[in-house]
Coordinates of C-alpha atoms in Angstrom, one line a residue:
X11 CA -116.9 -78.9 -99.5
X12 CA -116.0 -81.3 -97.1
X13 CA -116.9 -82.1 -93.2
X14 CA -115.7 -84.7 -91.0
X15 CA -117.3 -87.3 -88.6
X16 CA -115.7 -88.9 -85.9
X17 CA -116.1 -92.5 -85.3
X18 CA -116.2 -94.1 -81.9
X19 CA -115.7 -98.3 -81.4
X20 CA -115.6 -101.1 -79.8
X21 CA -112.0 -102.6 -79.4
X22 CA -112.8 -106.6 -79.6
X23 CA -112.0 -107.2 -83.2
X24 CA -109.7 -105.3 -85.3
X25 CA -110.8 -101.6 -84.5
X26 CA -107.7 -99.7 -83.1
X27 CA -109.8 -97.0 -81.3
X28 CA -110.9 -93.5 -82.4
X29 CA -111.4 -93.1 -86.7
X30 CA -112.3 -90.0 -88.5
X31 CA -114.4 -89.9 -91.7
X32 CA -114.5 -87.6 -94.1
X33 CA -117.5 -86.4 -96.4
X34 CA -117.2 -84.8 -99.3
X35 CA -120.6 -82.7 -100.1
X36 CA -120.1 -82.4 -104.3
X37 CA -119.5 -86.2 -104.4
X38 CA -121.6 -86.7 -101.5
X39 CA -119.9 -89.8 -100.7
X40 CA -117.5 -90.9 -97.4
X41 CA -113.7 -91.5 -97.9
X42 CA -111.9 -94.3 -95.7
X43 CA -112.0 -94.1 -92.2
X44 CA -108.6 -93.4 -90.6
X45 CA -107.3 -93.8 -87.4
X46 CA -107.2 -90.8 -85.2
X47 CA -106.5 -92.1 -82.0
X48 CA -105.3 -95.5 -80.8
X49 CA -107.0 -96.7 -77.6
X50 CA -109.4 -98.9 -76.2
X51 CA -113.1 -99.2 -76.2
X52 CA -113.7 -95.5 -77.0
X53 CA -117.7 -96.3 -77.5
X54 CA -118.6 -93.1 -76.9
X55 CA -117.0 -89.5 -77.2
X56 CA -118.1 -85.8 -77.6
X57 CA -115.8 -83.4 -80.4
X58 CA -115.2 -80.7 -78.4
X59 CA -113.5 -77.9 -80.6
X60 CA -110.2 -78.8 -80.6
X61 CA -110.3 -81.5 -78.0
X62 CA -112.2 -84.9 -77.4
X63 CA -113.5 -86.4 -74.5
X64 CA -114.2 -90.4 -75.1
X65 CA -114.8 -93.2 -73.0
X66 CA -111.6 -95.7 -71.8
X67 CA -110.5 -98.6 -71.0
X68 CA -107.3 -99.9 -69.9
X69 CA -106.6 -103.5 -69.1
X70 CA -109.4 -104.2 -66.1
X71 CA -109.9 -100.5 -65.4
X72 CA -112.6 -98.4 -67.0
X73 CA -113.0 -94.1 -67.4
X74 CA -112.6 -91.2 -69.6
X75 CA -109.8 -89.1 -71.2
X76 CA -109.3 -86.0 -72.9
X77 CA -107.1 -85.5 -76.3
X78 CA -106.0 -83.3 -78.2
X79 CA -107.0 -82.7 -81.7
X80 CA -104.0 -81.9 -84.2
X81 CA -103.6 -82.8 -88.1
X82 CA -106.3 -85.1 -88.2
X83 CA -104.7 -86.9 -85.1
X84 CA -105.4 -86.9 -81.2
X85 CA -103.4 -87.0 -78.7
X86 CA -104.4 -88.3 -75.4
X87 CA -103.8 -85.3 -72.8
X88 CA -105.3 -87.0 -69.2
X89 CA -107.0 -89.7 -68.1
X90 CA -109.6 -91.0 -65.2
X91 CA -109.6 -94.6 -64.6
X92 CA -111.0 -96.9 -61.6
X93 CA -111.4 -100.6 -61.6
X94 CA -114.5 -102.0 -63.5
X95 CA -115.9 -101.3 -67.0
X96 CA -116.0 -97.8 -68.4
X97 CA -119.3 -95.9 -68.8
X98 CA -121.5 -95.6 -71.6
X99 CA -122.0 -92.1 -72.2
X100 CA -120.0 -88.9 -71.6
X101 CA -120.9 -85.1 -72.3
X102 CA -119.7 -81.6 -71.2
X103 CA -120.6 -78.2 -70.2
X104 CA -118.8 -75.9 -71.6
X105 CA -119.9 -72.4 -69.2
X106 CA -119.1 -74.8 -66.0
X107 CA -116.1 -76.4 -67.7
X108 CA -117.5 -79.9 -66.4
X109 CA -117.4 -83.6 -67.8
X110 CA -120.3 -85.7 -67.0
X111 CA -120.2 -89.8 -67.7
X112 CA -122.9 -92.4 -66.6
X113 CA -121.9 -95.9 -66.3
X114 CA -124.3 -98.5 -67.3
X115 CA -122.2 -100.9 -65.5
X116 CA -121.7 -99.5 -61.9
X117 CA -124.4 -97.2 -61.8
X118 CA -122.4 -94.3 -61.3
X119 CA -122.7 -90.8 -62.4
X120 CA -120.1 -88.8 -62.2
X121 CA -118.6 -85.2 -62.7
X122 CA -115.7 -83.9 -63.0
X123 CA -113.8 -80.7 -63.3
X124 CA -112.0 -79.6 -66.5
X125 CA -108.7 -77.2 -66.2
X126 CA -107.1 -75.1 -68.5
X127 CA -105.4 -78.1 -70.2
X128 CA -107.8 -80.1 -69.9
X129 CA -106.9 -82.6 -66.8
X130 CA -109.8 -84.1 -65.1
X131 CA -110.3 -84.1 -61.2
X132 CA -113.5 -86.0 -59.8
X133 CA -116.0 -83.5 -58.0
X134 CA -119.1 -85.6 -57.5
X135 CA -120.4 -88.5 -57.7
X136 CA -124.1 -90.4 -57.6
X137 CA -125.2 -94.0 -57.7
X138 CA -128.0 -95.1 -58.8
X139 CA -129.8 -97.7 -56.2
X140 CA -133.8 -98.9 -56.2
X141 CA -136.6 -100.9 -57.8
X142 CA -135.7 -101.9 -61.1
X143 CA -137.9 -102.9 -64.4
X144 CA -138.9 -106.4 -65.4
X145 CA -136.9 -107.2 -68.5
X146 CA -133.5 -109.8 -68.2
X147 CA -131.7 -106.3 -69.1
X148 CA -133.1 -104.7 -66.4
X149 CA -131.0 -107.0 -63.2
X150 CA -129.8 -103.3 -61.8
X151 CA -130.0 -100.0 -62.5
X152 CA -128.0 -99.0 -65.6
X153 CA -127.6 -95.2 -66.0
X154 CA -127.2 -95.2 -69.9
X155 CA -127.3 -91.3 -70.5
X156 CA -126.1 -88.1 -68.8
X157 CA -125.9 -84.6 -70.2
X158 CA -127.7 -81.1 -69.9
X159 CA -131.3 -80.1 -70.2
X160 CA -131.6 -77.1 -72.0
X161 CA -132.2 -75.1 -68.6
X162 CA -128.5 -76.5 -67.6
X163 CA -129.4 -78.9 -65.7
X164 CA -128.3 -82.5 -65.6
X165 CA -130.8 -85.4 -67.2
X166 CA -129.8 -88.6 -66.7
X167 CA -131.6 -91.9 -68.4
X168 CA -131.4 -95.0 -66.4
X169 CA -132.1 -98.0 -68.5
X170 CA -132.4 -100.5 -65.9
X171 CA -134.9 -98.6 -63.4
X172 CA -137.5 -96.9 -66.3
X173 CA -135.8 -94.2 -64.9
X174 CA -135.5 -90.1 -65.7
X175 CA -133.7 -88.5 -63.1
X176 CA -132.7 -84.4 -63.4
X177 CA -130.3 -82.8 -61.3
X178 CA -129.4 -79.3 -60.5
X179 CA -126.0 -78.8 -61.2
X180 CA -123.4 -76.3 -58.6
X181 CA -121.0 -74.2 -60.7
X182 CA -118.0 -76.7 -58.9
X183 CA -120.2 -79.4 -60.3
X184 CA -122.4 -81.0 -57.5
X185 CA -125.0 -82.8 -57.9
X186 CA -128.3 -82.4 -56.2
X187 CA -131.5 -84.7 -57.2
X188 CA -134.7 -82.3 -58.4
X189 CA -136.9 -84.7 -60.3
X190 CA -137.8 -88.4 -60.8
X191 CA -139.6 -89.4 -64.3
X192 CA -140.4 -93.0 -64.6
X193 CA -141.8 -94.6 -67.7
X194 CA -143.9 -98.3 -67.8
X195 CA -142.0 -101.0 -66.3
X196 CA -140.0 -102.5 -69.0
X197 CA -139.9 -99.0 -71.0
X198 CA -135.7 -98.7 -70.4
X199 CA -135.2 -94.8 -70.6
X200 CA -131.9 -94.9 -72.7
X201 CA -131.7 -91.4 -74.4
X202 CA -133.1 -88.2 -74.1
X203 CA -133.1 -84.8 -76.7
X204 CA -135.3 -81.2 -76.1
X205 CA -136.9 -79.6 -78.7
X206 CA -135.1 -76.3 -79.2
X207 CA -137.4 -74.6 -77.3
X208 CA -137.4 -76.3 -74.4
X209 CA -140.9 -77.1 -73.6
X210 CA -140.7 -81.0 -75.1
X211 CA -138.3 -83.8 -74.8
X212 CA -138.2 -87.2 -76.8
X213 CA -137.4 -90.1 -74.5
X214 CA -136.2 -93.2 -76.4
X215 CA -136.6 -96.7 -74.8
X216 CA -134.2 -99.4 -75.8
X217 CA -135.7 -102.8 -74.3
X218 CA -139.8 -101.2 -75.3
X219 CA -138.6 -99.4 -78.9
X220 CA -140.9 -97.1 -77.9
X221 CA -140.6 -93.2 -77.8
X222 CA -142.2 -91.4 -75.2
X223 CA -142.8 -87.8 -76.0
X224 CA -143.4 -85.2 -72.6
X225 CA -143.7 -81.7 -71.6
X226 CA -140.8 -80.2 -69.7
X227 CA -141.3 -77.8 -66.6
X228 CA -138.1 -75.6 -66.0
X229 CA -139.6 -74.2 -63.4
X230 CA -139.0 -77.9 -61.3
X231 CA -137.4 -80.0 -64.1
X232 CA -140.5 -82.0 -64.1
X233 CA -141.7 -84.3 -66.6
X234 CA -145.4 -85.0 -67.7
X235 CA -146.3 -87.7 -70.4
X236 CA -147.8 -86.7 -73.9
X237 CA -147.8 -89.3 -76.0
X238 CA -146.1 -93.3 -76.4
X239 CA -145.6 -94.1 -79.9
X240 CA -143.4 -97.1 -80.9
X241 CA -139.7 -97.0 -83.4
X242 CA -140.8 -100.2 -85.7
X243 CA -144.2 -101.7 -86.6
X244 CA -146.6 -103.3 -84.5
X245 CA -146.2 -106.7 -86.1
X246 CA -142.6 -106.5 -85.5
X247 CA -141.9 -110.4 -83.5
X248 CA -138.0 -110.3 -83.4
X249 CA -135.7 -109.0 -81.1
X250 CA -135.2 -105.1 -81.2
X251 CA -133.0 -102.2 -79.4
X252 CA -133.8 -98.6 -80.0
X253 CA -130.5 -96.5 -79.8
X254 CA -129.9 -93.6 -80.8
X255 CA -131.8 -90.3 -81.0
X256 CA -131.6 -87.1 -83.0
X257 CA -133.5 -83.4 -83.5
X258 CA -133.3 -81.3 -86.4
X259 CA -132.0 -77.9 -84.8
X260 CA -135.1 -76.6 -86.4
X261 CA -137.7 -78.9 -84.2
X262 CA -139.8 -80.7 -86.6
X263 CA -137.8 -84.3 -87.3
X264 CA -136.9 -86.9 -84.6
X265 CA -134.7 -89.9 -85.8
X266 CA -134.3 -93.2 -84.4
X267 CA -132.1 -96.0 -84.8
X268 CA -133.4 -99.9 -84.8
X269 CA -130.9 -102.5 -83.6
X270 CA -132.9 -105.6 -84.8
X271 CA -135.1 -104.1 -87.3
X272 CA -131.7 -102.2 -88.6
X273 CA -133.4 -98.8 -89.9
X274 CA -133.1 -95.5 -89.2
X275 CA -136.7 -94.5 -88.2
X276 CA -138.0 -90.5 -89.4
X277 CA -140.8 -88.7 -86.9
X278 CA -142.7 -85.3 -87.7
X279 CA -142.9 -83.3 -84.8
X280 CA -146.6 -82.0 -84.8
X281 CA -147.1 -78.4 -83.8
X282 CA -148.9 -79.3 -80.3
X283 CA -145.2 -81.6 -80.0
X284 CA -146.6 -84.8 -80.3
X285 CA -144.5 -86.9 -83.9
X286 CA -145.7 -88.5 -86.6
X287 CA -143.7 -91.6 -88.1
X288 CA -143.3 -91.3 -91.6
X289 CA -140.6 -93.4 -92.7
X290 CA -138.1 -96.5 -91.4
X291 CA -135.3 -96.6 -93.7
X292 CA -132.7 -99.6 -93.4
X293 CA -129.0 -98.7 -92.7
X294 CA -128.1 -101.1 -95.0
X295 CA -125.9 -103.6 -91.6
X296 CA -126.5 -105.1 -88.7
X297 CA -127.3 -103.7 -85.5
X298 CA -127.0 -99.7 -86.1
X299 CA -126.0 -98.6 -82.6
X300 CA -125.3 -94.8 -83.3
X301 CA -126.0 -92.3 -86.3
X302 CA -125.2 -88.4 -86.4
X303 CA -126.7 -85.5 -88.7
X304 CA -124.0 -83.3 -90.3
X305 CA -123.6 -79.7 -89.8
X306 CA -126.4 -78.4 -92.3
X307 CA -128.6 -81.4 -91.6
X308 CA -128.7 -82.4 -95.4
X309 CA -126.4 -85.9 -94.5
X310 CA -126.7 -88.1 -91.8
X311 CA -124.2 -90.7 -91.3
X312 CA -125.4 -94.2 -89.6
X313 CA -122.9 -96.5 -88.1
X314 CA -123.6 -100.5 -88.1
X315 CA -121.5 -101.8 -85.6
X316 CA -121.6 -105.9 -86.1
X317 CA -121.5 -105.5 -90.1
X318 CA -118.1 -103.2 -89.4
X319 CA -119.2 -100.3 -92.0
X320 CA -121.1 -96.8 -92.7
X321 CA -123.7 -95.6 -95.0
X322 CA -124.7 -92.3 -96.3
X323 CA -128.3 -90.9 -96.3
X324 CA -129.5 -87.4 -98.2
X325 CA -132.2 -85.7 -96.0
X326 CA -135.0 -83.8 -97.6
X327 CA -135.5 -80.8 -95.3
X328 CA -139.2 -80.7 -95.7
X329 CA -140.2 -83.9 -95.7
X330 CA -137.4 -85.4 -93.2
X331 CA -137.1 -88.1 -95.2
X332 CA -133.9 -90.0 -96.2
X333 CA -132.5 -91.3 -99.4
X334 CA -129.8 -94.0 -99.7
X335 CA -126.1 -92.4 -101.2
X336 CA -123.9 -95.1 -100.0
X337 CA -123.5 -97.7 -97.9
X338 CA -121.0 -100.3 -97.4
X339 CA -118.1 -98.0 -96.3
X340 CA -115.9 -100.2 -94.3
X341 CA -115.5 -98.9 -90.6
X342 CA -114.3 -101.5 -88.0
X343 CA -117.0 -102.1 -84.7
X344 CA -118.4 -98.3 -85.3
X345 CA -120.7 -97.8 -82.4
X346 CA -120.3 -93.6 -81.9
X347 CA -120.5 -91.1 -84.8
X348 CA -119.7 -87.4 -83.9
X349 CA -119.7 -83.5 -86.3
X350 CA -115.7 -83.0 -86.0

């Protein structure tokens, strides 16, 4: 059996854009990367059946785009550029047929409308302006994360402001503000996942490595605190990023990635929701911005984006733990892996 991962980049080296992975399930290894897309600074992208929707730039202007997916090989179908840098995140909705990005840069969230062949036309957009946290990082706010809550609203993580914002979301894809979360000054809210049922999400902070657990109301798209725990150990002196974060579909595992620490930490979600940490696994490079579970959660896939390569992990589904496979796979400036 086999199943590919899509691998987003950075563009300052020698990365040509979007690469594909395959893994192979009897060998249980990774095959070469190839190069499915050529473009620049696609950092971040959702696998969208047959289609893609990535982060651009081009030359002094920042966006998104849309591809299609054919033979192994996208090709790039519209485009939504304005001057500046591009985002750092984009997701869709696939009942409202609606792009979201939030750009770290500007501030900006914005939304936009997908046709039937996939061209993009802007229909709102939000920027982020107020108090902002303490850290160096934290000079403006920085929207670092936008996508739905499991009630179809909009969450969005703001890095800069120790911010949670959620937003009900108009079928032509306005924006209106419900709720304001905001974490301890110097927390920086980067991503956000919901336990399947709804009830829980798992904030991750980037400039605390901390992860915040807290109760969701769908009635106002509120959020309460639970519980602080931290993503590496309390004697930990050197410089650290949390990134990433990932649920099991079945609710009980939370992973984390450590840029500084370089590990993939493993949480067990308690049955009042509250996690456990009970494992920090290194992934084997430098500076593991992004990871991804595959389709039966038995593999996750980390990328180390200053070491320029991949490794493999085995995951036991009752323990959550992970076990080395492989690692040194070369991938050039990998910074977004995605199921294809």
């Amino acid at each position: 059996m086999t199943e590919k991962f899509m691998i987003g980049t950075y563009t300052s080296k020698t990365s040509k854009g979007i690469y594909g992975v395959t893994l192979d399930t009897d060998a249980e290894k990774l095959s070469t990367p190839w190069v499915v897309a050529e473009t620049q600074k696609p950092s971040y992208l959702q696998v969208i059946d047959d289609k893609v929707a990535a982060v651009k730039q081009a030359g002094k202007d920042g966006g998104i785009a849309t591809y299609q997916i054919e033979n192994d090989h996208a090709t790039m179908l519209d485009q939504s550029l304005a001057a500046g840098s591009p985002p750092a995140y984009v997701s869709y909705d696939a009942e409202k047929h609606l792009l979201f990005s939030a750009n770290y840069h500007t501030g900006d969230i914005n939304v936009y409308k997908v046709d039937n062949d996939w061209k993009l036309t802007l229909t709102d957009s939000v920027h982020h302006e107020g108090a902002t946290g303490p850290e160096p990082e934290q000079d403006s706010p920085h929207p670092h994360f936008a996508d739905l809550t499991p009630d179809h609203r909009l969450v969005v993580c703001d890095l800069g402001m120790d911010l949670v914002v959620v937003y009900d979301l108009s079928d032509d894809g306005k924006l209106t503000a419900k709720s304001r979360y905001q974490s301890e000054a110097g927390f920086g809210s980067r991503h956000i996942t919901f336990s399947p049922d709804g009830k829980f999400a798992y904030l991750l902070g980037e400039l605390s490595s901390k992860l915040e657990v807290l109760k969701y109301n769908a009635e106002n798209g509120a959020f309460a605190h639970v519980q602080t725990i931290k993503t590496i150990p309390a004697d930990w002196t050197s410089h650290n990023g949390a990134a990433a974060i990932h649920m099991t579909k079945d609710g009980k595992f939370i992973y984390t990635s450590n840029r500084g620490e370089n590990t993939i930490a493993v949480f067990a979600i308690q049955a009042d929701g509250t996690v456990e940490h009970v494992q920090s696994i290194s992934t084997e490079g430098d500076f593991p911005r992004d990871f991804e579970l595959s389709t039966t959660e038995e593999y996750l896939v980390a990328a180390n984006q200053n070491t320029d390569n991949l490794s493999l992990y085995k995951r036991n589904d009752q323990t959550g733990k992970l076990t080395l496979l492989q690692k040194d796979v070369p991938s050039p400036e990998p910074v977004c892996v995605k199921k294809w």
